[in-house]
Amino acid sequence: MPTIDIKKKDLDGLIGKKLSLETLENHLKLAKAELKEYNAESDDMKVELSDSNRPDLWCAEGVARQIRMHLTGKPEEYPFFKPGRKATRIIRVAKDMKAVRPYLAACTAQGIRMNDAVLTQMIQSQDKLAEIFGRKRSTVSIGIYELDKIAFPVDYRLAAPDEISFTPLGMTEKMTLGRILDQHPKGIQYGGIVRPFKKYPVLIDGMNQVLSFPPIINSTEIGEVKTTTRNVLVEVTGTDQRMVALTLNIIAVSLYDRGAEIDPVQVVCPYATDLGKNITFPRDTSITVSLSPERFSQALGEDVSAVDLKRRLTAYGHRVRSMGKALKITCPPYRDDMMHPMDMVEDYAISRGYESFEAVMPRESTVGGLSSLEVFSDTVRGHMVGTGFQEFVSNILCSREELADALSADDRLIEVDNVMSLAYSVVRHSVLPSLLNVESASSKAFYPHRTFEVGEVALPDSGSIMGTRTDLNLGAIISHPTANFSEMHSTLDVLLYYLGIEYKLVPSEHPLFLSGRCGKVQAGDNVLGYIGELRPEVLERRQIAMPTAAFEINLNRIQL
Amino acid sequence: MDISSLNKLFESLHPLENKFLLTFAQGDLLTAPRVIELSGLDESRLDMASGWLVSKGLLSVTEEPGVSLVTLTETGSEYRDKGTPEQRIIRALQEGKQFSVKDIIQTWGMDPSEVSSATGSLKASGVIRIVQGGILELVTGADLRAYEYLGTVISEVGSGTSLVLSSLTPDKQELVQANFHKRGKGKGIFRITEKKNRTFSLTEAGKEILRLLRERGAVTEEASALTPDMLKQGTWKNVRFRSYNISLNPPRTSIGRKHPYREFLDYVKYQFVSMGFQEMRGPLVENEFWDMDALFMPQFHPARNIHDVYFVKDPSHAKEIEAPFGRQVAAAHRDGGRTGSTGWRYQFDFERTRRLILRSQGTAVSARTLASGPKVPGKYFSIARCFRYDAVDATHAPDFNQVEGIVLGEDINFRTLLGLLKLFGQEIAKAEEFQFRPAYFPFTEPSVELHVKHPKLGWMELGGAGIFRPEVTLPLGVDVPVIAWGLGLDRMAMVALGIQDIRDLFSRDLDFVRTKKIKLGQ
């Protein structure tokens, strides 16, 4: 989840109090945030936010707000959310936007107390919201413009790739929309969002000036915010109206926290949306839930009073009213993460501080135990150790190359579809290749070598509902100047004796083992595995310079 | 020298030394051949015995330059049997065979450098020439004597075990010098060893010891080992057993042994069993349903895209999702279903939920257990191999073990969640100080991070936990609160093993694994 850069001085300013680093770190828990780095010289902090459902916290203003409310005990007032405010500025949405990028929300902010830190936070928060919350701008993207250069009404419409040209940020000459997608770094990065369509979204003002090409890039003339900027238009477009509205709210409250006056913009839409056709933004979409104190007490394991609930939730940003025995709790407009009453329980616990709860052991007694397969595996491992074998633990993900010489013609492997590295592109189907890897890497270790592993392998299995199955296999290897079938057979024989398995060896073929020196381990009709002497070509290919013998058996099948 | 030191020396004498010393009855100065003659010791035993006696200060040796002996090296012996490379080439050409340098290398089994130096020398001396197609040809009338002569000398030297160099004619000596093997250099044919003339005399102490030997008599037969035969025949009574030098390092041995990391995991496993936890298991190949959907992670969750999990190529999908869980989980995602939640408000993709992946989190095993009718109250744990789509480095292994589990019960709530974590801190990390921090996991609410003060590692994050959201438990048929917890034990395992790189937990180096010690319960 996001890590953001904040100047401590800026954060202190927003909180309204200079906090010691220790106090700050403690308060950061309120925002599920952690201070990862602090450079006292440059005053730079790196803060990691862990809650992916709280995009309002991904900026200095949001973190500061959560702490400020805790210190004052009151939720913040954002008067511009009061319904019935008249908008003087209008953005008109064209009919054909519905199929491409249907939703837009906007507002203006005037009188921002701008400085370097404010500008940094604006850019950073815009970036984090669009990248992470907006899924790399596909669901939500944001544009911020110099308000004073715009002639309203602004139109949100489609334009053909060569119909309009403007100078995008980062360039010095005019480019058509098509060229921006081909040549501009942002066009190349995000072009996939609009390329499926014949025409692309643009924002154009009453003087025919291009504001931007959402969600790709702003124009240099109007869409560049500088440290001299005081008044801005904020616009959010996207494919999910709730997320678009919420994103605008988050930016609006942050700019309000920076001293700006927020005024509404009316969005006129020719098609119906969940919020209507004529929508005035910013708009409070938050919900109210009704909860009894008992619900909290039950979930927390201790009695909590309505008074304390009200106090703590209020200090966390909620509006709380009593309605008989229940509490009516309204979320702040910059949050949209309340899905279940349990979410409110957590807010209360965080606001009060986890350390204020007494840790109590669950009193109900239970009986512990291992699965029968694990008990069996432990028995097998005990016998192998007693027989003088060194146990190994190997990685399960490996390269096809490592398994190639252990594959029979009809063996199929579980392969990775989205391969990152060929070295880790298949799941092993057998344990022996892992032990042969050990031999290849251990020619300097004194002989004799006797190693084993009880480990998981995976195989396609058309008989299973998953189409695959996981087996637990025992593989064992001996490698030394006189290692042979007979010695390996002794080990298998004594193991199966103690496990109480009647078995026989049936002459067989196996890609790892020499013809005529390989057997199928069979218990009744049940094939448990294979035993044999390694083919010299296998040893040579794997650079193993000692005669080697091995067996592998499937423990799931023995246990049946 | 005082008598006690003399006695000690006397006691320390080996039968070979005794034999050696007793030859001095016949004189004060003895040459090596004379000692061999009188004592019956062979040359190597003579060397051993004289070396020991010198080191004990009983014997002094004077050495004078002696004769040089010439023998064949391994290569020389080969040349004696097969002929020199030059001879073999000449002979084959004389037999009318046609071949190139490449043919020689490929079919005669000769070393390429040997072949090229032989053909080079033959060409330079005008014996052969190379014609079209690289075929070698004998020059008519060429002088082959030099090559034959070398063969003769090799045979002469190789006829016995060794030969005194000076007994050869001067031109043969020259030839030997030209082809003799210098240590560390390439292949030579002859080896020349300097033989020194040694003369031995007893020191004063040596003479004293010799006197004692005469007075007391000496054991000149010694056995290195007791045999079953000696016990049977009773001959052990007439034999002295050689003393061992017990200060030497013993030969290394290896034992059958658990892998130290596995031993750590076994210990953890038994700790959980002792705390009343039942083990659970699950498959390595999961589908998105059990790995994520059942855990209420929305299908658009940022941690679910192509760069975070390994997808399986073939088969790509599970056949079906077990009823009624597929439908119930889908409803929870869409609008909350009957869980009292608003849900994530999107269209659940039934195709995608069957997609096969490599298990990315141990919580998948917990989800399967919830759906399998677990005991209430119940405690469960698993040590599950998981795969995460990360570049492999010192802190990321391609697959790793996650220790995860659940606790179900009517008395499960936020305070008992903290209590359970405190127990883990005390039992697993032996910690006495704890800190609980608010955390975020998509499937729990409230969520907690447990930080503990480990006796060796200091403050560390031991794990994460929370109470499963009703959106997770109700669709899987569980209507009591459930704690979900997971512990990060790799760092503790690495400390217990004394390693810094997580990949070493899965080391392929036998020597490394054999030598790693582990202490548990600290």
XYZ file of C-alpha atoms in Angstrom, chain A:
560
model
C 0.000 0.000 0.000
C 1.097 3.587 -0.531
C 4.117 5.179 1.038
C 4.017 8.965 0.979
C 6.565 11.712 1.514
C 5.748 14.420 4.027
C 7.772 17.300 5.506
C 7.401 17.056 9.242
C 7.062 20.818 9.517
C 4.193 20.734 7.028
C 2.472 17.972 9.009
C 2.969 19.851 12.299
C 1.482 22.945 10.638
C -1.573 21.021 9.497
C -2.029 19.383 12.899
C -1.621 22.800 14.520
C 0.910 21.585 17.056
C 4.586 20.652 16.967
C 4.763 17.010 17.993
C 7.809 15.084 19.146
C 8.739 12.265 16.803
C 7.753 9.729 19.456
C 4.315 11.275 19.998
C 3.815 11.516 16.271
C 4.694 7.859 15.767
C 2.186 6.924 18.401
C -0.539 9.114 16.841
C 0.167 7.634 13.394
C -1.506 4.444 14.622
C -4.799 6.357 14.287
C -4.274 6.363 10.537
C -2.869 2.790 10.414
C 0.272 4.556 9.347
C 3.877 3.824 10.145
C 6.861 6.151 10.051
C 9.379 4.330 7.881
C 12.098 6.985 7.678
C 12.825 10.418 9.022
C 15.709 12.584 7.886
C 16.154 15.261 10.541
C 18.339 17.373 8.272
C 15.946 17.625 5.331
C 12.842 17.163 7.539
C 11.621 14.453 5.122
C 9.431 11.653 6.435
C 8.363 8.515 4.645
C 5.027 7.310 5.939
C 3.464 4.017 4.969
C -0.325 3.751 4.930
C -1.678 0.230 5.217
C -5.428 0.657 4.709
C -6.300 0.295 1.041
C -9.893 1.366 1.804
C -8.915 4.767 3.209
C -7.604 6.802 0.243
C -8.414 9.965 2.245
C -5.329 9.165 4.355
C -2.855 9.027 1.472
C -1.703 12.651 1.867
C -0.343 14.926 4.571
C -3.733 16.647 4.953
C -5.528 13.339 5.562
C -3.027 11.998 8.097
C -3.006 15.371 9.873
C -6.822 15.491 9.916
C -7.105 12.117 11.658
C -4.617 13.201 14.312
C -6.088 16.721 14.660
C -9.571 15.355 15.325
C -8.128 13.056 17.983
C -6.471 16.033 19.693
C -9.524 18.292 19.517
C -12.064 15.511 20.052
C -14.282 16.964 17.306
C -14.954 16.072 13.685
C -13.908 18.647 11.111
C -16.563 20.937 9.659
C -16.681 21.140 5.871
C -19.493 23.631 5.192
C -19.327 23.339 1.409
C -21.067 19.937 1.613
C -24.307 21.616 2.840
C -26.989 20.789 0.326
C -28.733 23.530 -1.634
C -25.632 25.505 -2.616
C -25.969 27.182 -5.978
C -23.263 26.599 -8.539
C -22.322 29.427 -10.875
C -20.016 27.308 -13.035
C -21.183 24.559 -15.331
C -19.544 21.570 -17.050
C -21.630 20.012 -19.820
C -21.245 16.296 -20.460
C -21.844 15.162 -24.069
C -24.228 12.275 -24.753
C -21.599 9.966 -26.244
C -19.410 10.135 -23.127
C -21.663 7.441 -21.648
C -19.937 4.663 -23.572
C -16.376 5.894 -22.995
C -15.840 7.519 -19.603
C -19.274 8.435 -18.305
C -18.756 10.196 -14.970
C -17.337 13.572 -14.062
C -17.271 15.543 -10.834
C -15.733 18.989 -10.277
C -15.412 21.921 -7.918
C -13.326 25.061 -7.562
C -10.900 26.033 -4.807
C -9.863 29.665 -4.383
C -7.296 31.232 -2.097
C -5.080 28.215 -1.505
C -2.213 29.066 0.851
C 0.210 27.718 -1.712
C 3.867 26.830 -1.104
C 6.290 24.059 -2.150
C 4.962 21.587 0.416
C 1.351 22.205 -0.610
C 2.175 21.755 -4.281
C 4.108 18.537 -3.521
C 1.180 17.118 -1.581
C -1.286 18.096 -4.344
C 0.745 16.292 -6.966
C 1.466 13.302 -4.736
C -2.108 12.827 -3.635
C -3.384 13.195 -7.213
C -0.883 10.521 -8.255
C -1.629 8.030 -5.435
C -5.389 8.395 -5.855
C -5.303 7.867 -9.626
C -2.694 5.082 -9.539
C -3.849 2.943 -6.629
C -7.451 3.891 -5.856
C -8.193 4.682 -9.516
C -6.454 1.487 -10.731
C -3.840 3.217 -12.837
C -6.301 5.916 -13.960
C -8.701 3.407 -15.532
C -11.523 3.919 -12.999
C -10.557 7.363 -11.707
C -8.290 10.134 -12.940
C -7.850 13.702 -11.791
C -7.148 17.048 -13.432
C -6.311 20.329 -11.655
C -6.261 23.649 -13.603
C -5.644 27.377 -13.242
C -9.213 28.534 -12.592
C -8.617 32.117 -13.732
C -7.713 31.037 -17.286
C -10.930 29.104 -17.906
C -14.041 30.454 -19.606
C -17.137 28.559 -18.473
C -19.127 26.580 -19.494
C -16.670 23.767 -20.067
C -17.578 20.863 -22.316
C -16.696 17.229 -21.615
C -16.988 15.555 -24.993
C -15.355 13.233 -27.491
C -12.963 14.262 -30.253
C -11.447 12.325 -33.140
C -7.717 11.512 -32.818
C -6.689 14.248 -35.310
C -9.522 16.704 -34.668
C -7.910 18.700 -31.864
C -4.383 19.576 -30.939
C -2.871 21.278 -27.886
C 0.440 21.527 -26.068
C 0.499 18.760 -23.415
C 2.454 19.085 -20.169
C 6.093 18.246 -20.679
C 6.095 19.271 -24.381
C 6.753 22.528 -26.170
C 4.670 22.032 -29.306
C 1.087 21.279 -30.121
C 0.176 17.631 -30.626
C -3.007 15.898 -31.796
C -4.684 13.401 -29.480
C -3.465 10.573 -31.697
C 0.124 11.780 -31.548
C -0.039 12.172 -27.780
C -0.979 8.497 -27.471
C 1.895 7.483 -29.740
C 4.618 9.784 -28.511
C 3.933 11.357 -25.130
C 5.245 9.262 -22.184
C 1.853 9.478 -20.445
C 0.114 8.619 -23.723
C 2.232 5.500 -24.031
C 1.696 4.608 -20.357
C -2.073 5.122 -20.108
C -3.170 5.045 -23.777
C -4.637 1.568 -23.369
C -7.580 3.059 -21.425
C -8.931 5.033 -24.429
C -7.484 3.186 -27.423
C -10.420 0.778 -27.722
C -12.600 3.794 -28.694
C -12.789 5.663 -32.000
C -12.902 9.048 -30.328
C -11.188 10.250 -27.151
C -12.402 12.367 -24.181
C -11.473 16.063 -24.017
C -12.314 18.985 -21.763
C -12.730 22.239 -23.733
C -13.797 25.633 -22.380
C -16.072 28.326 -23.777
C -13.157 29.963 -25.636
C -12.313 26.654 -27.334
C -9.201 26.215 -25.185
C -8.316 22.612 -24.388
C -8.036 21.923 -20.639
C -6.973 18.323 -20.965
C -7.216 14.930 -22.588
C -8.554 12.821 -19.668
C -7.254 10.465 -18.372
C -3.958 11.043 -20.214
C -2.586 14.567 -19.868
C -3.371 18.237 -19.159
C -2.606 21.183 -21.413
C 0.404 23.312 -20.535
C -1.454 26.610 -20.818
C -4.287 25.871 -18.386
C -3.466 22.582 -16.715
C -0.165 23.399 -15.037
C -0.322 24.224 -11.340
C 2.593 26.245 -9.974
C 3.622 27.682 -6.631
C 2.068 30.962 -7.798
C -1.335 29.335 -8.351
C -4.047 30.353 -5.861
C -7.299 29.402 -7.583
C -7.964 26.052 -9.217
C -10.616 23.955 -10.904
C -10.506 20.308 -9.788
C -12.089 17.737 -12.045
C -12.346 13.964 -11.636
C -13.467 11.635 -14.428
C -13.966 7.903 -14.398
C -16.051 4.813 -14.870
C -17.402 4.438 -11.314
C -19.522 7.347 -10.128
C -19.170 6.629 -6.394
C -15.411 6.516 -6.680
C -15.348 9.663 -8.822
C -17.471 11.592 -6.306
C -15.420 10.321 -3.352
C -12.127 11.263 -5.001
C -13.362 14.818 -5.566
C -14.445 15.002 -1.917
C -11.010 13.888 -0.723
C -9.259 16.553 -2.791
C -11.795 19.230 -1.819
C -11.385 18.693 1.935
C -7.582 18.699 1.558
C -7.662 22.022 -0.303
C -10.095 23.399 2.298
C -7.570 22.346 4.974
C -5.070 24.465 3.022
C -7.236 27.526 3.446
C -9.117 27.463 0.157
C -12.734 28.468 -0.347
C -14.525 25.562 -2.055
C -17.305 26.404 -4.511
C -19.507 23.942 -6.304
C -19.588 23.151 -10.012
C -22.757 21.929 -11.671
C -22.347 18.916 -13.924
C -25.045 18.677 -16.571
C -25.446 15.223 -17.944
C -27.799 14.167 -20.775
C -28.123 10.610 -19.470
C -29.369 9.336 -16.120
C -26.870 8.517 -13.375
C -27.285 7.232 -9.824
C -27.015 10.856 -8.667
C -29.349 12.284 -11.326
C -28.759 14.370 -14.461
C -27.981 17.745 -12.913
C -25.516 17.182 -10.134
C -23.876 19.789 -7.964
C -20.459 18.692 -6.675
C -18.920 18.268 -4.117
C -21.671 16.097 -2.800
C -21.932 14.323 0.520
C -22.596 10.669 -0.308
C -21.834 9.318 3.160
C -24.122 6.870 4.868
C -25.650 6.708 8.317
C -25.803 3.475 10.288
C -27.791 2.704 13.366
C -26.046 0.615 16.006
C -26.734 -0.342 19.613
C -23.990 -0.097 22.255
C -24.553 -3.823 22.921
C -23.314 -4.585 19.443
C -20.031 -2.878 20.299
C -19.796 -4.544 23.710
C -20.324 -7.981 22.221
C -17.657 -7.530 19.556
C -15.151 -5.973 21.928
C -15.644 -8.307 24.867
C -16.340 -5.563 27.410
C -19.175 -3.208 28.260
C -18.884 0.168 26.587
C -21.162 3.090 27.343
C -23.094 5.133 24.807
C -21.342 8.235 26.131
C -17.880 6.827 25.538
C -18.856 5.488 22.126
C -20.100 8.921 21.144
C -16.938 10.603 22.418
C -14.498 8.216 20.703
C -16.317 7.990 17.397
C -16.698 11.762 17.275
C -12.972 12.149 17.838
C -12.435 9.823 14.886
C -14.486 12.002 12.511
C -17.979 10.550 12.750
C -21.187 12.385 13.604
C -23.065 10.550 16.326
C -26.616 11.123 17.536
C -28.590 9.121 20.090
C -31.880 7.660 18.905
C -33.426 5.915 21.874
C -30.993 3.160 22.853
C -29.287 3.126 19.467
C -26.664 5.428 18.080
C -27.032 6.954 14.647
C -23.556 7.277 13.221
C -22.779 9.248 10.061
C -19.491 8.818 8.237
C -17.551 11.874 7.123
C -17.990 12.731 3.405
C -14.382 11.879 2.533
C -14.830 8.242 3.589
C -16.696 5.448 1.870
C -15.350 2.366 3.623
C -18.208 1.460 5.927
C -19.530 -1.834 4.678
C -20.491 -3.534 7.909
C -21.127 -2.516 11.532
C -17.837 -4.262 12.430
C -16.050 -1.448 10.602
C -17.440 0.992 13.142
C -16.281 -1.266 15.979
C -12.730 -1.036 14.693
C -12.929 2.767 14.401
C -13.981 2.934 18.036
C -11.156 0.606 19.116
C -8.552 2.578 17.182
C -9.857 5.906 18.485
C -9.697 4.624 22.066
C -6.320 2.956 21.487
C -5.711 -0.787 21.323
C -3.521 -0.558 24.408
C -6.544 0.433 26.498
C -8.061 -3.038 26.073
C -7.132 -5.787 28.464
C -5.862 -8.922 26.720
C -7.911 -11.905 27.876
C -7.216 -15.534 27.030
C -10.029 -17.430 25.275
C -11.362 -19.643 28.046
C -12.887 -22.454 26.041
C -10.612 -25.468 25.973
C -9.740 -27.317 22.801
C -7.735 -30.435 22.000
C -4.674 -30.057 19.791
C -3.370 -32.592 17.340
C -1.662 -33.266 14.041
C -3.275 -34.509 10.858
C -2.836 -38.218 10.269
C -0.635 -37.448 7.222
C 1.677 -35.295 9.345
C 1.913 -37.993 12.034
C 2.756 -40.520 9.329
C 5.296 -38.162 7.769
C 6.983 -37.716 11.161
C 7.238 -41.492 11.572
C 8.803 -41.872 8.130
C 11.255 -39.035 8.784
C 12.223 -40.646 12.091
C 13.039 -43.935 10.380
C 15.066 -42.238 7.641
C 17.098 -40.295 10.190
C 17.659 -43.497 12.147
C 18.915 -45.199 8.996
C 21.609 -42.521 8.735
C 20.124 -40.089 6.208
C 20.449 -36.298 6.338
C 17.122 -34.552 5.832
C 16.646 -31.749 3.276
C 14.071 -29.014 2.747
C 13.867 -27.725 -0.835
C 12.013 -25.111 -2.783
C 9.013 -26.391 -4.693
C 9.037 -23.889 -7.526
C 11.806 -24.606 -10.016
C 12.796 -24.602 -13.679
C 11.583 -27.151 -16.239
C 15.255 -27.890 -16.897
C 15.696 -29.213 -13.344
C 12.915 -31.770 -13.853
C 13.524 -32.632 -17.517
C 15.501 -35.847 -16.978
C 13.002 -37.118 -14.402
C 10.006 -36.838 -16.738
C 8.379 -39.863 -18.322
C 6.725 -39.379 -21.705
C 3.252 -39.097 -20.184
C 4.160 -36.915 -17.185
C 2.577 -33.464 -17.220
C 3.806 -30.615 -15.067
C 2.038 -27.751 -13.311
C 3.419 -24.764 -15.180
C 3.239 -21.067 -14.367
C 1.306 -19.054 -16.948
C 2.699 -15.597 -16.122
C 6.363 -16.592 -15.925
C 8.598 -14.010 -14.237
C 11.788 -16.084 -14.350
C 12.381 -19.426 -16.073
C 14.197 -20.486 -12.919
C 10.827 -20.513 -11.131
C 8.356 -21.535 -13.787
C 7.137 -25.037 -12.831
C 6.066 -26.836 -9.665
C 8.053 -29.992 -8.973
C 6.245 -33.288 -9.589
C 8.872 -35.304 -7.772
C 11.291 -34.870 -4.876
C 14.305 -36.648 -6.411
C 15.324 -33.752 -8.713
C 15.640 -31.560 -5.585
C 17.959 -34.121 -3.979
C 19.940 -34.451 -7.221
C 20.393 -30.663 -7.079
C 21.930 -31.182 -3.649
C 24.337 -33.773 -5.103
C 25.325 -31.437 -7.937
C 26.103 -28.691 -5.429
C 27.860 -30.879 -2.847
C 30.691 -32.778 -4.512
C 33.050 -31.184 -1.977
C 31.129 -32.526 1.032
C 32.793 -35.703 2.331
C 31.278 -38.999 1.271
C 29.205 -41.068 1.698
C 26.169 -38.877 0.997
C 22.839 -40.149 2.241
C 20.031 -37.613 1.970
C 16.232 -37.589 2.001
C 13.300 -35.219 1.850
C 9.658 -35.641 2.737
C 8.093 -32.906 0.673
C 5.090 -31.744 -1.257
C 4.758 -32.103 -5.028
C 1.870 -31.140 -7.313
C 0.442 -32.841 -10.380
C -2.448 -32.388 -12.811
C -5.285 -34.738 -11.821
C -8.343 -34.848 -14.003
C -10.160 -36.892 -11.372
C -10.136 -34.062 -8.840
C -12.500 -31.077 -8.668
C -9.425 -28.826 -8.706
C -7.962 -30.583 -11.762
C -4.725 -30.924 -9.772
C -3.575 -32.596 -6.605
C -0.834 -32.196 -3.998
C 1.061 -35.302 -2.865
C 3.518 -35.855 -0.060
C 6.507 -37.840 -1.307
C 9.568 -39.368 0.306
C 12.710 -39.253 -1.818
C 16.042 -40.718 -0.711
C 19.472 -40.766 -2.334
C 22.809 -42.434 -1.637
C 25.942 -41.297 -3.405
C 29.446 -42.647 -2.771
C 32.053 -44.828 -4.569
C 30.170 -48.081 -3.992
C 26.591 -46.819 -3.871
C 24.310 -49.321 -5.556
C 20.829 -50.743 -5.894
C 21.289 -53.256 -3.154
C 22.190 -50.692 -0.496
C 19.233 -48.493 -1.474
C 16.967 -51.515 -1.459
C 18.045 -52.332 2.112
C 16.974 -48.882 3.238
C 13.606 -49.132 1.498
C 13.109 -52.639 2.820
C 13.744 -51.782 6.450
C 11.572 -48.646 6.165
C 8.612 -50.505 4.688
C 9.065 -53.279 7.244
C 8.608 -50.842 10.115
C 5.708 -49.145 8.336
C 4.070 -52.568 8.009
C 3.854 -52.499 4.224
C 4.065 -55.749 2.261
C 5.657 -54.882 -1.050
C 7.448 -56.328 -4.039
C 9.750 -54.826 -6.641
C 8.638 -55.250 -10.238
C 11.285 -54.750 -12.970
C 10.471 -51.468 -14.644
C 11.717 -48.505 -16.692
C 12.202 -44.976 -15.357
C 13.957 -42.016 -17.044
C 16.279 -41.501 -14.066
C 17.285 -45.129 -13.593
C 19.448 -47.606 -15.483
C 17.521 -50.203 -17.453
C 17.682 -53.543 -15.690
C 18.475 -51.795 -12.379
C 15.133 -50.159 -11.747
C 12.083 -51.416 -9.932
C 8.531 -50.301 -9.377
C 7.655 -50.446 -5.667
C 4.307 -52.157 -5.521
C 2.042 -52.992 -2.582
C -0.728 -55.159 -3.951
C -1.993 -53.242 -6.989
C -0.861 -49.952 -5.544
C 2.264 -48.453 -7.159
C 4.079 -46.623 -4.370
C 7.076 -45.411 -6.370
C 10.385 -46.336 -7.954
C 13.854 -47.441 -6.929
C 17.021 -47.756 -8.984
C 20.573 -46.795 -9.814
C 20.931 -43.442 -11.541
C 21.786 -43.490 -15.237
C 25.390 -42.338 -15.822
C 24.131 -39.837 -18.428
C 21.927 -38.241 -15.742
C 24.877 -38.082 -13.346
C 27.162 -36.651 -16.028
C 24.654 -34.014 -17.075
C 24.187 -32.960 -13.460
C 27.931 -33.100 -12.760
C 27.616 -35.754 -10.085
C 30.882 -37.688 -9.927
C 29.808 -40.590 -7.732
C 27.669 -43.661 -8.323
C 24.201 -42.810 -7.020
C 21.095 -44.801 -6.207
C 17.705 -43.545 -5.124
C 14.073 -44.223 -4.433
C 10.934 -42.133 -4.233
C 7.602 -43.228 -2.803
C 4.249 -41.505 -2.423
C 3.239 -41.269 1.243
C -0.412 -40.449 0.512
C -0.738 -43.796 -1.237
C 0.951 -45.727 1.557
C -1.231 -44.135 4.157
C -4.456 -45.200 2.380
